[in-house]
Amino acid sequence: DIQMTQSPSTLSASVGDRVTITCRASQSISSWLAWYQQKPGKAPNLLIYKASSLESGVPSRFSGSGSGTEFTLTISSLQPDDFATYYCQHYNSYSHITFGHGTKVEIK
Amino acid sequence: EVQLSESGGGLVQPGGSLRLSCAASGITFTTDAMTWVRQAPGKGLEWVSGISGSSITTYYADSVKGRFTISRDNSKNMLYLQMNSLRAEDTAVYYCAKGLGFFGYWGQGTLVTVSS
């Protein structure tokens, strides 16, 4: 199975900061990568699909990049509503989908 | 408006069975693939199972293969997850989600607790 490694596991930042989260795949997944935001007690919310496509309704301060094995999620200017946990997820194969372990973005 | 609503969770003893349901509205259910994802308390997300719109193709995580069965009733816009031989490590919130690859719509989740 393809393993997804996210870093960092926790990130402390302030409102207005530029934030970058990295996700590495154990083998190439082309651009078959999605990013989600999850708040406590809530279902995940899709932010980015196909590595860099912004889901409808998601603020433009979120962006994704990368291909192959290395990917990044960037929040250009962190807002109070963005403090949450973020997950990457590959869908290179529908029979072996895996998520990263998550990155918690905390208030500094 | 897309709505996915899970039900059927609860407390079950190890070795027991449970059937989860997911009611869908606001989507073209008959052609939309559907997926179950779970999240153990305080842990990350784990993909469980997926099914094509026609039910022809199903997918399972190795951790549940042979124990869980995904199915759907397109006439009722319903998705199901039959869970047998439940183990403590199956304790989680179970979400249904639209799609097979990435998931743009999710339900609110239903909690399954496996404990004696």
XYZ file of N, CA and C in Angstrom:
672
model
N 0.830 -1.205 0.000
C 0.000 0.000 0.000
C 0.868 1.260 0.000
N 0.334 2.292 -0.600
C 1.034 3.573 -0.624
C 0.871 4.256 0.724
N 1.978 4.684 1.291
C 1.951 5.393 2.571
C 2.045 6.894 2.320
N 1.277 7.646 3.085
C 1.274 9.100 2.976
C 1.842 9.682 4.269
N 2.904 10.453 4.156
C 3.569 11.026 5.318
C 3.390 12.531 5.299
N 2.712 13.049 6.316
C 2.485 14.481 6.424
C 3.458 15.093 7.409
N 3.859 16.314 7.128
C 4.675 17.053 8.088
C 4.377 18.546 7.996
N 4.448 19.248 9.138
C 4.649 18.685 10.469
C 3.359 18.057 10.984
N 3.423 17.409 12.146
C 2.204 16.861 12.735
C 1.424 17.957 13.457
N 2.147 18.931 13.978
C 1.525 20.089 14.614
C 2.253 21.344 14.147
N 1.505 22.397 13.972
C 2.063 23.650 13.474
C 1.437 24.793 14.276
N 2.264 25.621 14.871
C 1.771 26.788 15.601
C 1.983 28.030 14.752
N 0.924 28.775 14.529
C 1.017 29.944 13.656
C 0.076 31.042 14.132
N 0.290 32.223 13.606
C -0.526 33.378 13.965
C -1.400 33.800 12.790
N -2.461 34.496 13.101
C -3.328 35.034 12.044
C -2.480 35.907 11.112
N -2.648 35.679 9.821
C -1.891 36.420 8.816
C -0.654 35.699 8.314
N -0.234 34.650 9.027
C 0.951 33.900 8.607
C 0.682 33.120 7.328
N 1.748 32.887 6.576
C 1.713 31.963 5.453
C 2.087 30.592 5.997
N 1.254 29.609 5.706
C 1.420 28.277 6.281
C 1.564 27.252 5.152
N 2.524 26.347 5.317
C 2.727 25.289 4.324
C 2.766 23.937 5.016
N 1.988 23.006 4.502
C 1.953 21.629 4.992
C 2.419 20.727 3.855
N 3.257 19.765 4.190
C 3.824 18.871 3.188
C 3.268 17.460 3.329
N 3.078 16.814 2.207
C 2.613 15.424 2.171
C 3.488 14.679 1.170
N 4.071 13.578 1.617
C 4.926 12.772 0.748
C 4.334 11.382 0.576
N 4.290 10.901 -0.644
C 3.800 9.557 -0.940
C 4.978 8.601 -1.065
N 4.755 7.351 -0.663
C 5.835 6.362 -0.688
C 6.168 5.904 -2.112
N 5.292 6.201 -3.057
C 5.574 5.985 -4.469
C 4.750 6.988 -5.263
N 5.048 7.116 -6.534
C 4.383 8.141 -7.328
C 2.875 7.919 -7.412
N 2.145 9.009 -7.200
C 0.685 8.970 -7.323
C 0.221 9.997 -8.362
N 1.147 10.381 -9.247
C 0.817 11.397 -10.253
C 0.248 12.630 -9.542
N -0.956 13.039 -9.879
C -1.592 14.185 -9.193
C -2.849 13.765 -8.453
N -2.944 12.457 -8.141
C -4.159 11.945 -7.507
C -4.124 12.183 -6.005
N -4.209 13.452 -5.616
C -4.112 13.818 -4.217
C -5.161 14.854 -3.870
N -5.771 14.677 -2.693
C -6.746 15.627 -2.177
C -6.316 16.117 -0.802
N -6.811 17.290 -0.444
C -6.584 17.869 0.887
C -7.933 18.178 1.529
N -8.025 17.905 2.841
C -9.222 18.164 3.614
C -8.886 18.973 4.858
N -9.874 19.737 5.305
C -9.824 20.421 6.591
C -10.868 19.773 7.493
N -10.504 19.527 8.737
C -11.472 18.975 9.689
C -11.404 19.734 11.003
N -12.573 20.116 11.490
C -12.687 20.757 12.791
C -13.269 19.754 13.776
N -13.003 19.933 15.074
C -13.446 18.955 16.079
C -14.945 18.678 16.017
N -15.289 17.392 15.992
C -16.687 16.988 15.989
C -17.397 17.133 14.656
N -16.663 17.503 13.624
C -17.261 17.716 12.302
C -16.664 16.781 11.270
N -17.396 16.591 10.181
C -16.872 15.810 9.065
C -15.788 16.610 8.344
N -14.893 15.927 7.671
C -13.887 16.630 6.867
C -14.543 17.443 5.759
N -13.822 18.468 5.322
C -14.286 19.346 4.249
C -13.226 19.364 3.151
N -13.634 19.027 1.930
C -12.695 18.979 0.811
C -12.218 20.381 0.447
N -10.907 20.554 0.355
C -10.313 21.837 -0.037
C -9.773 21.785 -1.468
N -8.980 20.755 -1.745
C -8.212 20.649 -2.977
C -8.345 19.221 -3.498
N -8.488 19.054 -4.818
C -8.443 17.735 -5.438
C -7.518 17.794 -6.645
N -7.099 16.644 -7.097
C -6.133 16.538 -8.188
C -4.926 17.457 -7.954
N -4.482 17.458 -6.734
C -3.276 18.134 -6.249
C -3.376 19.650 -6.187
N -4.054 20.273 -7.165
C -4.032 21.734 -7.218
C -5.359 22.372 -7.596
N -6.406 21.578 -7.764
C -7.709 22.131 -8.138
C -8.489 22.523 -6.893
N -8.895 23.781 -6.835
C -9.605 24.308 -5.674
C -11.075 23.903 -5.755
N -11.566 23.267 -4.688
C -12.974 22.893 -4.640
C -13.837 24.152 -4.631
N -14.990 24.064 -5.267
C -15.914 25.194 -5.323
C -16.288 25.662 -3.923
N -16.238 26.981 -3.723
C -16.611 27.558 -2.447
C -15.479 27.674 -1.439
N -14.336 27.101 -1.751
C -13.184 27.172 -0.840
C -12.426 28.485 -1.089
N -12.086 29.212 -0.042
C -11.395 30.499 -0.233
C -10.089 30.360 -1.005
N -9.778 31.376 -1.782
C -8.607 31.331 -2.653
C -7.285 31.411 -1.896
N -7.339 31.656 -0.592
C -6.083 31.644 0.177
C -5.512 30.229 0.320
N -6.338 29.226 0.019
C -5.876 27.839 0.011
C -5.376 27.486 -1.392
N -4.229 26.846 -1.455
C -3.729 26.371 -2.732
C -2.942 25.088 -2.534
N -2.909 24.273 -3.560
C -2.171 23.022 -3.521
C -1.225 22.924 -4.692
N -0.124 22.219 -4.485
C 0.836 22.029 -5.566
C 1.532 20.689 -5.405
N 2.261 20.297 -6.454
C 3.050 19.073 -6.419
C 2.533 18.017 -7.366
N 3.371 17.009 -7.557
C 3.001 15.839 -8.346
C 4.027 14.759 -8.064
N 3.673 13.543 -8.401
C 4.597 12.442 -8.150
C 4.547 11.991 -6.703
N 5.516 12.398 -5.910
C 5.564 11.965 -4.513
C 5.548 13.099 -3.499
N 5.674 14.329 -3.931
C 5.735 15.428 -2.966
C 4.695 16.504 -3.281
N 3.957 16.860 -2.244
C 2.825 17.768 -2.396
C 2.809 18.766 -1.250
N 2.241 19.937 -1.511
C 2.108 20.934 -0.458
C 0.720 21.557 -0.501
N 0.243 21.889 0.702
C -0.944 22.710 0.880
C -0.467 24.020 1.486
N -0.842 25.121 0.892
C -0.441 26.433 1.378
C -1.665 27.262 1.707
N -1.620 27.905 2.870
C -2.617 28.911 3.244
C -1.869 30.231 3.201
N -2.258 31.110 2.313
C -1.448 32.307 2.047
C -1.472 33.303 3.206
N -2.610 33.402 3.884
C -2.738 34.321 5.025
C -3.736 33.687 5.993
N -3.210 33.092 7.037
C -4.024 32.300 7.961
C -5.107 33.147 8.612
N -6.326 32.644 8.590
C -7.466 33.317 9.190
C -7.942 32.554 10.427
N -8.666 33.224 11.337
C -9.114 32.543 12.572
C -9.886 31.254 12.298
N -10.641 31.215 11.190
C -11.437 30.036 10.865
C -10.593 28.862 10.368
N -9.299 29.098 10.130
C -8.442 28.069 9.541
C -7.763 27.178 10.577
N -7.926 27.487 11.857
C -7.310 26.634 12.869
C -8.104 25.333 12.939
N -7.446 24.257 12.522
C -8.102 22.981 12.311
C -7.031 21.929 12.046
N -7.479 20.713 11.737
C -6.566 19.654 11.333
C -6.727 19.414 9.836
N -5.597 19.243 9.156
C -5.591 19.078 7.717
C -5.053 17.690 7.350
N -5.723 17.052 6.402
C -5.326 15.717 5.957
C -5.094 15.706 4.448
N -4.047 15.014 4.044
C -3.909 14.694 2.631
C -4.443 13.281 2.402
N -4.775 12.983 1.166
C -5.342 11.673 0.832
C -5.015 11.350 -0.615
N -4.492 10.171 -0.865
C -4.246 9.791 -2.253
C -5.400 8.947 -2.768
N -5.642 9.025 -4.041
C -6.633 8.161 -4.682
C -6.078 7.605 -5.989
N -4.822 7.176 -5.892
C -4.154 6.574 -7.040
C -4.846 5.285 -7.465
N -5.413 4.607 -6.491
C -6.170 3.384 -6.755
C -7.399 3.387 -5.867
N -8.567 3.104 -6.442
C -9.802 3.130 -5.650
C -9.831 2.014 -4.611
N -8.972 1.022 -4.754
C -9.024 -0.109 -3.829
C -8.062 0.038 -2.657
N -7.227 1.070 -2.692
C -6.265 1.253 -1.593
C -6.056 2.743 -1.342
N -7.112 3.389 -0.906
C -7.046 4.812 -0.599
C -6.467 4.980 0.793
N -5.536 5.916 0.941
C -4.992 6.178 2.271
C -4.914 7.665 2.533
N -5.051 8.014 3.806
C -4.935 9.383 4.277
C -3.606 9.563 4.999
N -3.120 10.773 4.991
C -2.013 11.116 5.872
C -2.503 11.157 7.308
N -1.568 11.275 8.251
C -1.934 11.223 9.665
C -2.452 12.543 10.205
N -2.392 13.575 9.395
C -2.971 14.854 9.794
C -1.948 15.858 10.299
N -2.256 17.131 10.095
C -1.466 18.245 10.620
C -2.407 19.178 11.354
N -2.163 19.341 12.638
C -2.992 20.231 13.442
C -2.400 21.622 13.412
N -3.174 22.589 12.962
C -2.735 23.984 12.928
C -3.306 24.680 14.158
N -2.403 25.100 15.033
C -2.786 25.695 16.309
C -2.464 27.174 16.338
N -3.116 27.868 17.268
C -2.834 29.296 17.459
C -1.531 29.456 18.232
N -0.664 30.287 17.705
C 0.621 30.535 18.355
C 0.453 31.484 19.546
N -29.870 20.923 -2.307
C -28.804 20.801 -1.318
C -28.495 19.322 -1.078
N -27.227 18.999 -1.104
C -26.797 17.617 -0.858
C -26.865 17.328 0.633
N -27.499 16.212 0.955
C -27.546 15.774 2.352
C -27.241 14.283 2.426
N -26.313 13.940 3.299
C -26.000 12.555 3.613
C -26.181 12.381 5.110
N -26.943 11.365 5.498
C -27.243 11.193 6.911
C -27.087 9.736 7.310
N -26.109 9.481 8.193
C -25.839 8.127 8.652
C -26.689 7.783 9.872
N -26.944 6.500 10.032
C -27.639 6.004 11.215
C -27.233 4.551 11.433
N -27.599 4.033 12.603
C -27.343 2.626 12.881
C -26.190 2.353 13.818
N -25.471 3.390 14.209
C -24.362 3.180 15.139
C -24.855 2.834 16.532
N -23.924 2.431 17.375
C -24.277 2.104 18.746
C -23.211 1.247 19.395
N -23.564 0.706 20.547
C -22.655 -0.148 21.315
C -22.907 -1.612 20.946
N -21.855 -2.321 20.633
C -21.970 -3.736 20.277
C -20.806 -4.485 20.909
N -21.039 -5.726 21.268
C -19.992 -6.544 21.876
C -19.022 -7.066 20.812
N -17.789 -7.328 21.213
C -16.833 -7.935 20.266
C -17.414 -9.212 19.683
N -17.238 -9.374 18.379
C -17.798 -10.522 17.688
C -19.200 -10.275 17.148
N -19.805 -9.181 17.544
C -21.167 -8.879 17.131
C -21.265 -8.243 15.756
N -22.480 -7.903 15.385
C -22.755 -7.322 14.070
C -23.557 -6.036 14.202
N -23.446 -5.220 13.169
C -24.171 -3.953 13.125
C -24.332 -3.583 11.659
N -25.447 -2.962 11.306
C -25.611 -2.454 9.952
C -25.794 -0.948 9.991
N -24.918 -0.260 9.299
C -25.021 1.187 9.183
C -25.788 1.537 7.910
N -26.520 2.639 7.978
C -27.253 3.143 6.817
C -26.856 4.587 6.550
N -26.964 4.967 5.300
C -26.696 6.354 4.910
C -27.790 6.764 3.925
N -28.600 7.733 4.311
C -29.663 8.244 3.450
C -29.137 9.447 2.671
N -29.327 9.409 1.364
C -28.805 10.467 0.502
C -29.937 11.239 -0.157
N -29.746 12.531 -0.284
C -30.678 13.375 -1.021
C -29.901 14.502 -1.681
N -30.488 15.054 -2.750
C -29.840 16.161 -3.445
C -28.731 15.760 -4.392
N -28.551 14.456 -4.614
C -27.538 13.967 -5.556
C -28.191 12.970 -6.505
N -27.521 12.703 -7.613
C -28.000 11.692 -8.553
C -27.499 10.342 -8.059
N -28.181 9.815 -7.069
C -27.664 8.671 -6.316
C -27.392 7.473 -7.207
N -28.232 7.250 -8.208
C -28.110 6.036 -9.015
C -26.802 5.982 -9.807
N -26.196 7.130 -10.046
C -24.947 7.135 -10.814
C -23.736 7.521 -9.963
N -23.970 7.953 -8.729
C -22.865 8.387 -7.874
C -22.272 7.241 -7.078
N -20.959 7.054 -7.195
C -20.275 6.108 -6.322
C -20.298 6.643 -4.897
N -20.205 5.734 -3.940
C -20.270 6.120 -2.531
C -19.191 5.379 -1.746
N -18.837 5.945 -0.616
C -17.710 5.441 0.166
C -18.008 5.551 1.660
N -17.422 4.651 2.435
C -17.414 4.764 3.894
C -15.989 5.054 4.357
N -15.874 6.022 5.255
C -14.607 6.389 5.884
C -14.843 6.398 7.390
N -13.882 5.954 8.159
C -14.059 5.961 9.612
C -12.935 6.708 10.307
N -13.206 7.072 11.560
C -12.231 7.811 12.360
C -12.337 7.342 13.803
N -11.325 6.633 14.261
C -11.278 6.199 15.654
C -11.148 7.415 16.560
N -11.614 7.332 17.795
C -11.570 8.482 18.706
C -10.171 9.072 18.830
N -10.042 10.344 18.522
C -8.768 11.033 18.629
C -7.734 10.681 17.576
N -8.154 9.919 16.563
C -7.219 9.456 15.539
C -7.552 10.067 14.172
N -6.800 9.641 13.169
C -6.982 10.156 11.828
C -8.057 9.406 11.050
N -8.167 9.757 9.771
C -9.176 9.188 8.900
C -8.686 7.890 8.279
N -9.595 6.927 8.137
C -9.268 5.644 7.522
C -10.350 5.285 6.511
N -9.944 5.110 5.263
C -10.866 4.648 4.231
C -11.285 3.214 4.532
N -12.584 2.910 4.388
C -13.109 1.596 4.728
C -13.558 0.819 3.494
N -14.427 1.447 2.683
C -15.028 0.704 1.581
C -15.668 1.662 0.591
N -15.739 1.242 -0.670
C -16.399 2.032 -1.688
C -17.223 1.152 -2.610
N -18.203 1.767 -3.286
C -19.084 1.027 -4.182
C -19.446 1.905 -5.367
N -19.466 1.311 -6.544
C -19.844 2.059 -7.732
C -21.359 2.306 -7.728
N -21.801 3.205 -8.612
C -23.215 3.554 -8.665
C -24.127 2.377 -8.975
N -23.608 1.472 -9.781
C -24.395 0.309 -10.205
C -24.238 -0.894 -9.293
N -23.394 -0.755 -8.274
C -23.052 -1.846 -7.343
C -22.187 -2.934 -7.982
N -21.788 -2.762 -9.236
C -20.999 -3.790 -9.909
C -19.634 -3.939 -9.248
N -19.060 -2.821 -8.823
C -17.708 -2.851 -8.257
C -17.718 -2.389 -6.811
N -17.064 -3.180 -5.966
C -16.908 -2.807 -4.562
C -15.438 -2.896 -4.181
N -15.067 -2.093 -3.202
C -13.686 -2.021 -2.743
C -13.677 -2.061 -1.215
N -12.647 -2.709 -0.652
C -12.548 -2.826 0.800
C -11.105 -2.623 1.258
N -10.966 -1.979 2.404
C -9.672 -1.927 3.054
C -9.319 -3.321 3.569
N -8.038 -3.638 3.597
C -7.608 -4.952 4.073
C -8.090 -5.212 5.500
N -8.194 -4.153 6.295
C -8.562 -4.291 7.707
C -10.003 -4.760 7.904
N -10.844 -4.637 6.873
C -12.256 -5.015 7.023
C -12.689 -6.079 6.011
N -11.814 -6.422 5.088
C -12.163 -7.378 4.041
C -12.569 -8.706 4.650
N -13.687 -9.242 4.183
C -14.191 -10.511 4.705
C -15.102 -10.349 5.906
N -15.127 -9.168 6.505
C -15.975 -8.926 7.672
C -17.083 -7.906 7.377
N -16.768 -6.928 6.536
C -17.728 -5.863 6.215
C -18.219 -6.052 4.778
N -19.474 -5.656 4.557
C -20.051 -5.700 3.205
C -20.753 -4.381 2.913
N -20.355 -3.742 1.838
C -20.995 -2.504 1.405
C -22.068 -2.848 0.379
N -23.184 -2.136 0.439
C -24.256 -2.343 -0.533
C -25.060 -1.060 -0.651
N -25.966 -1.029 -1.596
C -26.803 0.140 -1.796
C -28.138 -0.271 -2.380
N -29.140 0.560 -2.138
C -30.460 0.382 -2.734
C -30.777 1.684 -3.463
N -30.578 1.685 -4.760
C -30.763 2.910 -5.533
C -32.215 3.360 -5.589
N -33.136 2.428 -5.379
C -34.554 2.805 -5.390
C -34.931 3.615 -4.152
N -34.116 3.485 -3.108
C -34.387 4.192 -1.853
C -33.331 5.252 -1.546
N -32.366 5.431 -2.438
C -31.250 6.374 -2.192
C -30.537 6.054 -0.870
N -30.276 4.778 -0.655
C -29.680 4.334 0.598
C -28.382 3.572 0.355
N -27.415 3.838 1.212
C -26.130 3.135 1.235
C -26.051 2.387 2.560
N -25.436 1.202 2.534
C -25.355 0.392 3.743
C -23.922 -0.106 3.967
N -23.643 -0.418 5.234
C -22.402 -1.110 5.586
C -22.760 -2.159 6.630
N -22.736 -3.414 6.218
C -22.963 -4.529 7.131
C -21.624 -4.893 7.752
N -21.562 -4.811 9.077
C -20.316 -5.059 9.788
C -20.479 -6.286 10.667
N -19.719 -7.332 10.387
C -19.753 -8.564 11.166
C -18.419 -8.781 11.869
N -18.418 -9.698 12.820
C -17.188 -10.051 13.555
C -16.462 -8.801 14.042
N -17.204 -7.919 14.654
C -16.633 -6.626 15.062
C -15.584 -6.794 16.143
N -14.585 -5.937 16.065
C -13.454 -5.946 16.998
C -13.365 -4.591 17.683
N -12.646 -4.550 18.782
C -12.467 -3.291 19.506
C -11.880 -2.215 18.594
N -10.984 -2.615 17.705
C -10.331 -1.641 16.822
C -11.249 -1.101 15.725
N -12.483 -1.610 15.640
C -13.462 -1.057 14.709
C -14.221 0.119 15.330
N -13.980 0.388 16.602
C -14.613 1.526 17.274
C -14.213 2.817 16.579
N -15.204 3.560 16.109
C -14.924 4.771 15.341
C -16.224 5.487 15.007
N -16.089 6.712 14.566
C -17.178 7.399 13.874
C -17.094 6.984 12.413
N -18.215 6.543 11.874
C -18.271 6.108 10.478
C -19.010 7.170 9.664
N -18.336 7.633 8.615
C -18.901 8.627 7.715
C -19.210 7.986 6.365
N -20.338 8.359 5.773
C -20.526 8.055 4.361
C -20.154 9.303 3.573
N -19.665 9.099 2.380
C -19.210 10.207 1.543
C -19.514 9.894 0.086
N -19.730 10.956 -0.690
C -20.022 10.790 -2.116
C -18.721 10.691 -2.886
N -18.644 9.694 -3.749
C -17.483 9.553 -4.616
C -16.685 8.306 -4.308
N -15.689 8.050 -5.183
C -14.787 6.916 -4.989
C -13.345 7.370 -4.789
N -12.986 8.482 -5.371
C -11.609 8.965 -5.317
C -11.442 10.010 -4.231
N -11.942 11.203 -4.482
C -11.981 12.242 -3.457
C -13.444 12.524 -3.111
N -13.633 13.179 -1.948
C -14.973 13.200 -1.354
C -15.416 14.620 -1.043
N -16.325 15.118 -1.854
C -16.777 16.488 -1.700
C -17.956 16.655 -0.775
N -18.658 15.565 -0.485
C -19.799 15.611 0.421
C -19.694 14.476 1.418
N -19.942 14.812 2.678
C -19.850 13.858 3.773
C -21.106 13.956 4.635
N -21.459 12.852 5.292
C -22.482 12.901 6.315
C -21.882 13.394 7.625
N -22.710 13.427 8.655
C -22.259 13.920 9.965
C -21.597 12.826 10.792
N -21.743 11.574 10.356
C -21.101 10.447 11.036
C -22.001 9.773 12.058
N -21.721 8.499 12.294
C -22.416 7.738 13.327
C -21.373 6.939 14.105
N -21.480 6.946 15.429
C -20.463 6.352 16.283
C -20.757 4.870 16.516
N -19.765 4.053 16.268
C -19.818 2.622 16.565
C -18.811 2.340 17.675
N -19.291 1.747 18.751
C -18.423 1.394 19.871
C -18.476 -0.114 20.062
N -17.329 -0.751 19.970
C -17.240 -2.201 20.152
C -16.566 -2.456 21.495
N -17.354 -2.936 22.433
C -16.840 -3.116 23.788
C -17.736 -4.096 24.545
N -17.129 -4.822 25.464
C -17.911 -5.732 26.308
C -18.289 -5.050 27.623
